[in-house]
CSV table of C-alpha atoms in Angstrom, one decimal:
chain,number,residue,atom,x,y,z
A,1336,MET,CA,7.7,67.3,185.3
A,1337,ARG,CA,8.6,70.3,187.5
A,1338,CYS,CA,12.4,70.6,187.4
A,1339,LEU,CA,14.6,72.7,189.7
A,1340,VAL,CA,17.8,73.8,188.0
A,1341,THR,CA,20.7,74.9,190.2
A,1342,GLY,CA,23.5,76.7,188.4
A,1343,ALA,CA,21.1,78.2,185.9
A,1344,THR,CA,23.4,81.2,185.4
A,1345,GLY,CA,26.3,78.9,184.5
A,1346,TYR,CA,27.5,77.4,181.3
A,1347,LEU,CA,25.5,74.2,181.2
A,1348,GLY,CA,22.5,75.4,183.3
A,1349,GLY,CA,21.9,78.3,181.0
A,1350,ARG,CA,21.6,75.9,178.1
A,1351,LEU,CA,19.7,73.2,179.9
A,1352,VAL,CA,16.8,75.4,181.0
A,1353,PRO,CA,15.4,76.3,177.5
A,1354,ARG,CA,15.7,72.6,176.4
A,1355,LEU,CA,13.7,71.5,179.4
A,1356,LEU,CA,11.1,74.1,178.5
A,1357,ALA,CA,11.0,72.9,174.9
A,1358,GLU,CA,10.2,69.4,176.2
A,1359,GLY,CA,7.2,70.8,178.1
A,1360,HIS,CA,8.6,70.7,181.6
A,1361,GLU,CA,8.0,73.4,184.2
A,1362,VAL,CA,11.3,74.9,185.3
A,1363,ARG,CA,12.2,76.7,188.5
A,1364,CYS,CA,15.7,78.2,188.7
A,1365,LEU,CA,17.6,78.5,192.0
A,1366,VAL,CA,19.9,81.5,191.9
A,1367,ARG,CA,21.6,83.7,194.4
A,1368,GLU,CA,20.9,86.9,192.4
A,1369,PRO,CA,17.6,86.7,190.4
A,1370,GLY,CA,18.6,89.8,188.5
A,1371,LYS,CA,21.2,87.8,186.6
A,1372,LEU,CA,18.4,86.0,184.7
A,1373,ARG,CA,16.5,89.2,183.8
A,1374,ASP,CA,17.8,89.4,180.2
A,1375,VAL,CA,17.9,85.8,179.2
A,1376,PRO,CA,15.4,85.0,176.4
A,1377,TRP,CA,13.5,82.4,178.6
A,1378,ALA,CA,13.3,84.6,181.7
A,1379,GLY,CA,9.5,85.0,181.4
A,1380,ASP,CA,8.9,81.2,181.1
A,1381,VAL,CA,10.5,80.1,184.4
A,1382,GLU,CA,9.9,80.5,188.0
A,1383,VAL,CA,12.9,82.0,189.9
A,1384,ALA,CA,13.7,81.2,193.5
A,1385,ARG,CA,16.3,83.2,195.4
A,1386,GLY,CA,18.6,80.9,197.3
A,1387,ASP,CA,21.9,79.3,197.7
A,1388,VAL,CA,22.8,75.6,198.0
A,1389,LEU,CA,25.2,76.6,200.8
A,1390,ASP,CA,22.4,78.2,202.7
A,1391,ALA,CA,20.2,75.2,203.8
A,1392,ALA,CA,17.4,77.5,205.0
A,1393,THR,CA,16.7,78.7,201.4
A,1394,LEU,CA,16.2,75.3,200.0
A,1395,PRO,CA,12.8,74.0,201.3
A,1396,ALA,CA,10.8,76.7,199.5
A,1397,ALA,CA,12.8,76.1,196.3
A,1398,MET,CA,12.2,72.3,196.5
A,1399,ASP,CA,8.5,72.6,197.2
A,1400,GLY,CA,6.5,70.6,194.5
A,1401,VAL,CA,9.6,69.7,192.5
A,1402,ASP,CA,9.9,66.3,190.8
A,1403,VAL,CA,13.5,66.5,189.6
A,1404,VAL,CA,16.5,68.5,190.7
A,1405,HIS,CA,19.3,69.1,188.2
A,1406,TYR,CA,22.4,69.9,190.2
A,1407,LEU,CA,25.0,71.8,188.1
A,1408,VAL,CA,26.9,73.7,190.8
A,1409,HIS,CA,30.5,73.4,191.7
A,1410,SER,CA,32.9,75.7,193.5
A,1411,LEU,CA,35.9,75.6,191.2
A,1412,ASN,CA,37.4,78.8,192.3
A,1413,HIS,CA,37.1,78.6,196.0
A,1414,ALA,CA,40.2,77.8,198.0
A,1415,ASP,CA,38.2,75.3,200.0
A,1416,PHE,CA,36.1,74.1,197.1
A,1417,ALA,CA,35.9,70.5,198.2
A,1418,ASP,CA,34.4,71.4,201.6
A,1419,ALA,CA,32.0,73.9,200.0
A,1420,ASP,CA,30.9,71.4,197.4
A,1421,ARG,CA,30.4,68.6,200.0
A,1422,ARG,CA,28.3,70.9,202.2
A,1423,ALA,CA,26.3,72.1,199.3
A,1424,ALA,CA,25.5,68.6,198.1
A,1425,GLU,CA,24.5,67.5,201.6
A,1426,ASN,CA,22.2,70.5,201.9
A,1427,THR,CA,20.6,69.7,198.6
A,1428,ALA,CA,20.2,66.0,199.3
A,1429,ARG,CA,18.6,66.6,202.7
A,1430,ALA,CA,16.2,69.2,201.3
A,1431,ALA,CA,15.3,66.9,198.4
A,1432,GLU,CA,14.5,64.1,200.8
A,1433,GLU,CA,12.3,66.3,202.9
A,1434,ALA,CA,10.5,67.6,199.8
A,1435,ARG,CA,10.1,64.0,198.4
A,1436,VAL,CA,11.8,64.8,195.2
A,1437,LYS,CA,11.7,61.9,192.8
A,1438,ARG,CA,15.2,62.2,191.3
A,1439,ILE,CA,18.4,64.2,191.5
A,1440,VAL,CA,20.4,64.5,188.2
A,1441,TYR,CA,24.1,65.5,188.6
A,1442,LEU,CA,26.9,65.9,186.1
A,1443,GLY,CA,30.3,64.9,187.5
A,1444,GLY,CA,33.7,64.1,186.1
A,1445,LEU,CA,34.8,60.9,184.4
A,1446,HIS,CA,37.6,59.3,186.4
A,1447,PRO,CA,39.6,56.1,186.4
A,1448,PRO,CA,39.1,53.6,189.3
A,1449,GLY,CA,41.6,52.8,192.0
A,1450,VAL,CA,43.9,55.8,191.6
A,1451,GLU,CA,44.5,58.9,193.6
A,1452,LEU,CA,42.4,61.5,192.0
A,1453,SER,CA,43.2,65.2,191.6
A,1454,PRO,CA,41.4,67.4,194.2
A,1455,HIS,CA,39.0,68.6,191.5
A,1456,LEU,CA,38.0,65.1,190.3
A,1457,ALA,CA,37.9,63.7,193.9
A,1458,SER,CA,35.5,66.5,194.8
A,1459,ARG,CA,33.2,65.8,191.9
A,1460,LYS,CA,33.2,62.1,192.8
A,1461,GLU,CA,32.4,62.9,196.4
A,1462,VAL,CA,29.4,65.1,195.4
A,1463,GLY,CA,28.1,62.2,193.3
A,1464,ASP,CA,28.6,59.8,196.2
A,1465,VAL,CA,26.6,62.1,198.5
A,1466,PHE,CA,23.6,62.0,196.1
A,1467,LEU,CA,23.9,58.3,195.6
A,1468,ALA,CA,23.8,57.7,199.4
A,1469,SER,CA,20.7,59.8,199.9
A,1470,ASP,CA,17.1,58.5,200.0
A,1471,VAL,CA,16.4,60.2,196.7
A,1472,PRO,CA,17.3,58.2,193.6
A,1473,ALA,CA,20.2,59.9,191.7
A,1474,VAL,CA,21.4,59.7,188.2
A,1475,VAL,CA,25.1,60.7,188.2
A,1476,PHE,CA,26.6,61.4,184.7
A,1477,GLN,CA,30.3,61.3,184.5
A,1478,ALA,CA,31.9,63.2,181.6
A,1479,ALA,CA,35.4,64.1,180.5
A,1480,VAL,CA,36.2,67.1,178.2
A,1481,ILE,CA,33.1,68.8,176.9
A,1482,ILE,CA,33.4,70.2,173.4
A,1483,GLY,CA,31.1,73.1,172.8
A,1484,SER,CA,31.3,76.8,172.0
A,1485,GLY,CA,32.0,78.8,175.2
A,1486,SER,CA,33.1,75.9,177.4
A,1487,ALA,CA,36.3,76.4,179.4
A,1488,SER,CA,37.7,73.1,178.1
A,1489,PHE,CA,37.0,74.0,174.5
A,1490,GLU,CA,38.4,77.5,174.7
A,1491,MET,CA,41.6,76.1,176.3
A,1492,LEU,CA,41.9,73.7,173.4
A,1493,ARG,CA,41.0,76.2,170.8
A,1494,TYR,CA,43.5,78.9,171.9
A,1495,LEU,CA,46.4,76.5,172.4
A,1496,SER,CA,45.8,75.0,169.0
A,1497,GLU,CA,45.4,78.4,167.2
A,1498,ARG,CA,48.2,80.3,168.8
A,1499,LEU,CA,50.9,77.6,169.0
A,1500,PRO,CA,52.0,76.0,165.7
A,1501,VAL,CA,54.5,74.1,167.8
A,1502,MET,CA,53.7,73.3,171.5
A,1503,ILE,CA,56.0,72.1,174.1
A,1504,ALA,CA,53.7,70.0,176.2
A,1505,PRO,CA,53.7,67.9,179.4
A,1506,ARG,CA,53.3,64.1,179.4
A,1507,TRP,CA,49.5,64.3,179.9
A,1508,VAL,CA,49.0,65.3,176.3
A,1509,HIS,CA,49.5,61.6,175.5
A,1510,ASN,CA,46.8,60.4,177.9
A,1511,ARG,CA,43.6,59.0,176.4
A,1512,ILE,CA,40.4,61.1,176.7
A,1513,GLN,CA,36.9,60.4,175.5
A,1514,PRO,CA,35.5,63.9,174.8
A,1515,ILE,CA,31.7,64.5,174.5
A,1516,ALA,CA,29.8,67.2,172.6
A,1517,VAL,CA,27.9,69.6,174.7
A,1518,ARG,CA,24.7,68.8,172.7
A,1519,ASP,CA,25.0,65.2,173.8
A,1520,VAL,CA,25.5,66.2,177.5
A,1521,LEU,CA,22.4,68.3,177.3
A,1522,ARG,CA,20.4,65.6,175.7
A,1523,TYR,CA,21.2,63.2,178.5
A,1524,LEU,CA,20.4,65.8,181.2
A,1525,VAL,CA,17.0,66.4,179.6
A,1526,GLU,CA,16.1,62.8,178.9
A,1527,ALA,CA,17.2,61.7,182.4
A,1528,VAL,CA,13.9,63.1,183.6
A,1529,GLY,CA,12.1,60.2,181.9
A,1530,LEU,CA,14.4,57.4,183.0
A,1531,PRO,CA,12.6,54.5,184.9
A,1532,ASP,CA,11.9,55.1,188.6
A,1533,GLY,CA,14.4,53.9,191.1
A,1534,ILE,CA,17.6,54.1,189.1
A,1535,ASN,CA,20.3,55.1,191.5
A,1536,ARG,CA,23.8,54.9,189.8
A,1537,THR,CA,26.6,56.5,187.8
A,1538,PHE,CA,26.7,56.5,184.0
A,1539,ASP,CA,29.8,57.1,182.1
A,1540,VAL,CA,29.0,59.4,179.1
A,1541,GLY,CA,31.3,60.1,176.2
A,1542,GLY,CA,31.4,60.6,172.4
A,1543,PRO,CA,32.4,57.9,169.9
A,1544,ASP,CA,36.1,58.9,169.7
A,1545,VAL,CA,38.9,58.0,172.2
A,1546,LEU,CA,41.8,60.5,171.6
A,1547,THR,CA,44.8,61.9,173.3
A,1548,TYR,CA,45.0,65.6,173.9
A,1549,GLU,CA,47.6,65.8,171.2
A,1550,ASP,CA,45.2,64.1,168.8
A,1551,MET,CA,42.5,66.7,169.8
A,1552,MET,CA,44.8,69.6,169.0
A,1553,VAL,CA,45.9,68.1,165.7
A,1554,ARG,CA,42.4,67.4,164.6
A,1555,TYR,CA,41.1,70.7,165.8
A,1556,ALA,CA,43.7,72.4,163.5
A,1557,ARG,CA,42.5,70.3,160.6
A,1558,VAL,CA,38.9,71.1,161.2
A,1559,ALA,CA,39.7,74.8,161.7
A,1560,ARG,CA,41.8,74.7,158.5
A,1561,LEU,CA,45.0,75.7,160.2
A,1562,LEU,CA,48.5,74.6,159.3
A,1563,PRO,CA,49.4,71.2,160.8
A,1564,ARG,CA,50.3,71.5,164.5
A,1565,LYS,CA,53.3,69.8,166.2
A,1566,VAL,CA,53.2,68.8,169.8
A,1567,VAL,CA,56.4,67.8,171.6
A,1568,GLY,CA,56.0,66.1,175.0
A,1569,VAL,CA,58.5,66.8,177.8
A,1570,PRO,CA,58.6,65.2,181.2
A,1571,PHE,CA,59.2,68.2,183.4
A,1572,LEU,CA,56.1,70.3,183.0
A,1573,THR,CA,54.0,69.8,186.1
A,1574,PRO,CA,50.2,70.5,186.1
A,1575,ARG,CA,51.0,73.7,188.1
A,1576,LEU,CA,53.5,74.9,185.5
A,1577,SER,CA,51.1,73.9,182.7
A,1578,SER,CA,48.3,76.0,184.3
A,1579,HIS,CA,50.6,79.1,184.3
A,1580,TRP,CA,51.3,78.5,180.6
A,1581,VAL,CA,47.6,78.1,179.8
A,1582,ASN,CA,46.9,81.3,181.8
A,1583,LEU,CA,49.3,83.2,179.6
A,1584,ILE,CA,48.2,81.8,176.2
A,1585,THR,CA,44.5,81.4,176.6
A,1586,PRO,CA,41.6,83.4,178.0
A,1587,VAL,CA,41.1,80.8,180.7
A,1588,PRO,CA,42.5,82.1,184.0
A,1589,ARG,CA,44.8,79.9,186.1
A,1590,SER,CA,42.2,79.4,188.8
A,1591,ILE,CA,40.0,77.5,186.2
A,1592,ALA,CA,42.8,76.0,184.1
A,1593,ALA,CA,44.6,74.4,187.1
A,1594,PRO,CA,41.8,71.9,188.0
A,1595,LEU,CA,41.0,71.2,184.4
A,1596,ILE,CA,44.7,70.3,183.7
A,1597,GLU,CA,44.9,68.3,186.9
A,1598,SER,CA,42.0,66.2,185.6
A,1599,LEU,CA,43.8,65.6,182.3
A,1600,VAL,CA,46.7,63.9,184.3
A,1601,HIS,CA,44.4,60.9,184.4
A,1602,GLU,CA,43.2,58.8,181.5
A,1603,VAL,CA,39.5,59.4,181.3
A,1604,VAL,CA,37.7,56.8,179.1
A,1605,CYS,CA,34.2,55.4,179.6
A,1606,ARG,CA,34.2,51.9,181.2
A,1607,GLU,CA,30.6,51.3,180.3
A,1608,ASP,CA,28.0,52.7,177.9
A,1609,ASP,CA,24.8,51.6,179.6
A,1610,ILE,CA,23.2,55.0,179.1
A,1611,ARG,CA,23.2,54.5,175.3
A,1612,ARG,CA,20.9,51.5,175.9
A,1613,LEU,CA,18.5,53.4,178.2
A,1614,LEU,CA,18.6,56.7,176.2
A,1615,PRO,CA,19.4,55.6,172.6
A,1616,GLY,CA,20.2,58.2,170.0
A,1617,PRO,CA,23.0,59.5,167.8
A,1618,VAL,CA,26.2,60.7,169.5
A,1619,THR,CA,28.4,63.4,167.9
A,1620,GLY,CA,31.9,62.7,166.8
A,1621,TYR,CA,34.8,64.9,167.8
A,1622,ASP,CA,35.4,66.5,164.5
A,1623,ARG,CA,31.7,67.3,164.1
A,1624,ALA,CA,31.5,68.7,167.6
A,1625,VAL,CA,34.4,71.1,166.8
A,1626,GLU,CA,32.7,72.2,163.5
A,1627,LEU,CA,29.5,73.0,165.4
A,1628,ALA,CA,31.3,74.9,168.1
A,1629,LEU,CA,33.3,77.0,165.6
A,1630,ALA,CA,30.2,77.7,163.6
A,1631,LYS,CA,28.5,79.0,166.7
A,1632,ILE,CA,31.5,81.3,167.4
A,1633,MET,CA,31.7,82.6,163.9
A,1634,ASN,CA,28.0,83.4,163.9
A,1635,ALA,CA,28.1,85.1,167.3
A,1636,ASP,CA,25.5,82.5,168.4
A,1637,VAL,CA,27.2,81.3,171.7
A,1638,GLU,CA,24.4,80.8,174.2
A,1639,THR,CA,26.5,80.7,177.3
A,1640,ARG,CA,30.2,80.8,178.2
A,1641,TRP,CA,32.3,79.5,181.1
A,1642,SER,CA,32.9,83.2,182.1
A,1643,GLY,CA,29.2,83.8,182.6
A,1644,ALA,CA,29.4,82.3,186.1
A,1645,SER,CA,30.5,84.8,188.7
A,1646,ILE,CA,33.9,84.6,190.2
A,1647,PRO,CA,33.6,83.6,193.9
A,1648,GLY,CA,34.8,86.3,196.1
A,1649,ALA,CA,34.2,89.0,193.5
A,1650,PRO,CA,32.4,92.1,194.8
A,1651,SER,CA,28.7,91.7,194.7
A,1652,ASP,CA,27.6,94.9,196.5
A,1653,PRO,CA,25.7,97.5,194.4
A,1654,LEU,CA,27.4,100.6,193.1
A,1655,PRO,CA,27.6,103.1,195.9
A,1656,SER,CA,25.9,106.3,194.9
A,1657,ASP,CA,26.7,108.1,198.1
A,1658,PRO,CA,30.3,109.3,198.4
A,1659,ASP,CA,30.2,108.5,202.1
A,1660,TRP,CA,28.9,105.0,201.4
A,1661,SER,CA,28.8,102.9,204.6
A,1662,GLY,CA,30.7,105.6,206.5
A,1663,GLY,CA,33.8,105.0,204.5
A,1664,SER,CA,35.5,106.8,201.6
A,1665,SER,CA,35.2,106.4,197.9
A,1666,TYR,CA,36.8,108.0,194.9
A,1667,ALA,CA,35.2,109.0,191.7
A,1668,ASP,CA,36.3,110.2,188.3
A,1669,VAL,CA,33.3,111.8,186.5
A,1670,ARG,CA,33.5,113.1,182.9
A,1671,GLU,CA,30.8,114.5,180.6
A,1672,GLN,CA,30.7,115.4,177.0
A,1673,ALA,CA,28.0,116.6,174.5
A,1674,THR,CA,27.9,115.0,171.0
A,1675,THR,CA,26.0,115.5,167.8
A,1676,ALA,CA,25.4,111.8,167.5
A,1677,THR,CA,21.9,110.6,168.4
A,1678,PRO,CA,21.3,108.7,171.6
A,1679,GLU,CA,20.8,105.5,169.5
A,1680,GLN,CA,24.1,106.0,167.8
A,1681,LEU,CA,26.0,106.7,171.0
A,1682,TRP,CA,24.4,103.8,172.8
A,1683,ALA,CA,25.4,101.4,170.0
A,1684,VAL,CA,29.1,102.3,170.7
A,1685,VAL,CA,28.6,102.0,174.5
A,1686,GLU,CA,27.0,98.6,174.4
A,1687,GLY,CA,29.6,97.4,171.9
A,1688,ILE,CA,32.5,98.3,174.1
A,1689,GLY,CA,35.2,95.8,175.1
A,1690,GLY,CA,36.2,92.6,173.5
A,1691,GLU,CA,37.4,93.1,169.9
A,1692,HIS,CA,36.2,96.7,169.9
A,1693,GLY,CA,38.5,97.6,172.8
A,1694,TRP,CA,38.1,100.4,175.4
A,1695,TYR,CA,38.6,103.4,173.2
A,1696,SER,CA,41.6,104.8,175.0
A,1697,PHE,CA,45.4,104.1,175.4
A,1698,PRO,CA,45.3,100.4,174.3
A,1699,LEU,CA,48.8,99.8,175.6
A,1700,ALA,CA,47.8,100.8,179.1
A,1701,TRP,CA,44.8,98.5,179.1
A,1702,ALA,CA,46.9,95.7,177.7
A,1703,VAL,CA,49.6,96.1,180.3
A,1704,ARG,CA,47.0,96.2,183.1
A,1705,GLY,CA,45.4,93.1,181.7
A,1706,TRP,CA,48.7,91.2,181.6
A,1707,LEU,CA,49.5,92.3,185.2
A,1708,ASP,CA,46.2,91.0,186.3
A,1709,ARG,CA,46.8,87.7,184.5
A,1710,LEU,CA,50.2,87.3,186.1
A,1711,ALA,CA,48.6,87.9,189.5
A,1712,GLY,CA,46.1,85.1,188.8
A,1713,GLY,CA,43.2,87.4,187.8
A,1714,VAL,CA,41.0,87.2,184.7
A,1715,GLY,CA,42.8,89.8,182.7
A,1716,LEU,CA,41.2,91.3,179.5
A,1717,ARG,CA,40.9,88.1,177.5
A,1718,ARG,CA,37.5,86.9,178.6
A,1719,GLY,CA,36.2,89.1,175.8
A,1720,ARG,CA,32.4,89.2,175.3
A,1721,ARG,CA,29.8,86.7,174.3
A,1722,ASP,CA,28.1,88.8,171.6
A,1723,PRO,CA,29.8,91.6,169.7
A,1724,ARG,CA,26.8,93.9,169.9
A,1725,ARG,CA,24.5,93.0,172.8
A,1726,LEU,CA,25.1,92.7,176.5
A,1727,HIS,CA,23.0,91.3,179.3
A,1728,VAL,CA,23.1,91.5,183.1
A,1729,GLY,CA,25.5,89.1,184.7
A,1730,GLU,CA,27.8,88.3,181.8
A,1731,ALA,CA,31.5,88.8,181.7
A,1732,LEU,CA,33.1,91.6,179.7
A,1733,ASP,CA,36.9,91.3,179.8
A,1734,TRP,CA,37.8,92.0,183.4
A,1735,TRP,CA,34.3,93.5,184.2
A,1736,ARG,CA,30.9,92.0,185.0
A,1737,VAL,CA,27.8,93.6,183.7
A,1738,GLU,CA,26.0,94.7,186.9
A,1739,GLU,CA,23.2,96.7,185.4
A,1740,ILE,CA,22.0,97.7,182.0
A,1741,GLU,CA,19.1,100.0,181.0
A,1742,ARG,CA,19.1,99.6,177.3
A,1743,GLY,CA,19.7,103.0,175.6
A,1744,LYS,CA,20.5,104.7,178.8
A,1745,LEU,CA,22.9,103.0,181.3
A,1746,LEU,CA,25.6,100.4,181.4
A,1747,ARG,CA,27.2,99.7,184.8
A,1748,LEU,CA,30.2,97.4,185.0
A,1749,ARG,CA,31.8,95.9,188.2
A,1750,ALA,CA,35.5,95.1,188.2
A,1751,GLU,CA,36.7,91.5,188.7
A,1752,MET,CA,40.4,92.3,188.3
A,1753,ARG,CA,42.7,92.1,191.3
A,1754,VAL,CA,42.6,95.5,193.0
A,1755,PRO,CA,42.7,96.5,196.7
A,1756,GLY,CA,39.1,97.6,196.8
A,1757,LEU,CA,35.9,97.6,194.8
A,1758,ALA,CA,35.6,99.3,191.4
A,1759,TRP,CA,32.8,100.2,189.0
A,1760,LEU,CA,32.6,101.9,185.6
A,1761,GLU,CA,29.3,103.5,184.7
A,1762,LEU,CA,28.4,104.8,181.2
A,1763,GLN,CA,25.3,106.8,180.6
A,1764,VAL,CA,23.6,108.2,177.5
A,1765,ALA,CA,20.9,110.9,177.5
A,1766,ASP,CA,19.0,112.8,174.8
A,1767,ASP,CA,20.0,116.5,174.8
A,1768,GLY,CA,16.6,117.6,173.3
A,1769,HIS,CA,18.2,119.1,170.2
A,1770,GLY,CA,18.9,116.0,168.1
A,1771,GLY,CA,22.2,115.2,169.8
A,1772,SER,CA,23.0,113.4,173.1
A,1773,ALA,CA,25.0,113.8,176.3
A,1774,TYR,CA,27.5,111.2,177.4
A,1775,ARG,CA,28.4,110.8,181.1
A,1776,GLN,CA,31.1,108.5,182.4
A,1777,ARG,CA,31.8,107.7,186.1
A,1778,ALA,CA,34.5,105.5,187.5
A,1779,VAL,CA,34.0,104.7,191.2
A,1780,PHE,CA,36.6,103.1,193.5
A,1781,VAL,CA,36.0,102.1,197.2
A,1782,PRO,CA,39.5,101.4,198.7
A,1783,ARG,CA,40.2,98.6,201.0
A,1784,GLY,CA,42.8,99.6,203.6
A,1785,LEU,CA,45.8,101.8,203.1
A,1786,ALA,CA,46.8,99.8,200.0
A,1787,GLY,CA,43.5,100.8,198.4
A,1788,HIS,CA,44.1,104.5,198.9
A,1789,LEU,CA,47.7,104.2,197.7
A,1790,TYR,CA,46.5,102.3,194.6
A,1791,TRP,CA,44.0,105.1,193.7
A,1792,TRP,CA,46.6,107.9,193.9
A,1793,ALA,CA,49.2,105.8,192.1
A,1794,VAL,CA,46.9,105.4,189.0
A,1795,TRP,CA,45.3,108.9,189.3
A,1796,PRO,CA,47.9,110.6,187.0
A,1797,PHE,CA,46.8,108.2,184.2
A,1798,HIS,CA,43.1,109.0,184.5
A,1799,GLY,CA,43.3,111.8,182.0
A,1800,LEU,CA,44.8,109.5,179.4
A,1801,VAL,CA,42.5,106.6,180.1
A,1802,PHE,CA,39.2,108.0,181.2
A,1803,GLY,CA,39.5,111.2,179.3
A,1804,GLY,CA,40.5,109.3,176.2
A,1805,MET,CA,37.4,107.1,176.6
A,1806,VAL,CA,35.1,110.0,176.7
A,1807,ARG,CA,36.6,111.6,173.6
A,1808,ASN,CA,36.9,108.5,171.5
A,1809,ILE,CA,33.5,107.0,172.4
A,1810,THR,CA,31.7,110.2,171.4
A,1811,SER,CA,33.9,110.6,168.3
A,1812,GLU,CA,33.1,107.0,167.2
A,1813,ALA,CA,29.4,107.7,167.6
A,1814,GLU,CA,29.8,110.9,165.5
A,1815,LEU,CA,31.6,109.0,162.8
A,1816,THR,CA,28.7,106.6,162.6
A,1817,SER,CA,26.4,109.5,162.4
A,1818,GLU,CA,28.4,111.1,159.5
A,1819,PHE,CA,28.6,107.7,157.7
A,1820,ARG,CA,24.9,107.3,157.8
A,1821,LYS,CA,24.3,110.8,156.5
A,1822,SER,CA,26.6,110.2,153.6
């Protein structure tokens, strides 16, 4: 089959593509920015179509010759996400009808019948209904919490369990949930391609265990070999207050935590298991799913993370190289330093920056700025990094996004923290021709309005400590590596 995968740069889409390829299918990926797929291992094995499900004019070419559309897009962070998701689904369904696609496969959210759903779950249901009402047969999978390394749901569970021996929790921790391992979700998405023609319905998908969120935390602690966890339920913590709490304790920002928590207010248990008759195979128990996820994290083998998807509304313009970019003003802090370390040794430090390695200057200032960003509803510093040594275009790195990487030469990061303007940090490595190397660092800020100009001059006195410290400490770290290897 020829499969079109939307959301290929996201958590599930990035894992689905190589599995479809492994089964012998041809894969075309619909992405807004093709460059984000440049560094993924399977980039050379797929066809990439530039387009956007919200731009109907870009879809006919993407759908041409396609047998199956895997729809894995949702606008979780948009203020008007329900309207955006509905329009995107309608555009996709219409284009699929015109292209005579044989099937649409969609992953939605498991939900109870006959109750008022949270906005997030209601939107996921509405998207499924749009596909089911179209002339193209649709397979709509409905899943609850997905357990897998790098998923937002799992990281929320993981950090709450690891950081809080005793947790004061809202009533929803006692609601029943039927979690499912990410490997089982992916198997269903792949094997849906071969389902009998004409199937047009929803399928509830879940693992073999029905648990409460409290059970999930207690059992996580046991699998992770932590001390026993105690969860105390209280009636006054609303989903909104809970999302603020999760925002402070875990790497998952409030904008993502809020809809996840709103979904947990409902009991989400499968009402049928017809998919297991049509697509038989083993399903993974909760404890085993946690073991597999933790093993991936320990081995730095996390394929994709929730943070890999771009934050809607984040700056997407390229770094301005002209100080008078677009007729406006921009500020730059440029610093250079020579070092005896080789370019290879210096680059290893540059590419390993962030996450557990930190930012090589004034840790308290970075931590405070990260906390302020979290309190303002931003991503803060705690997104970390997917791999401790290697970066690729499009992935999240603390509050930055990797915009460009020329391995061994250039790393360009775009800020996704809340600032009144657009910000970039560019790190460059060059061979000095004498066995050492030259390090160049450039921070660029394009202010938005008066607030942007005031912001730059307010933080300018700290640049010597922050950016100057980075230059000195990055080159010193590279030189330490050089001396260690010589010894």
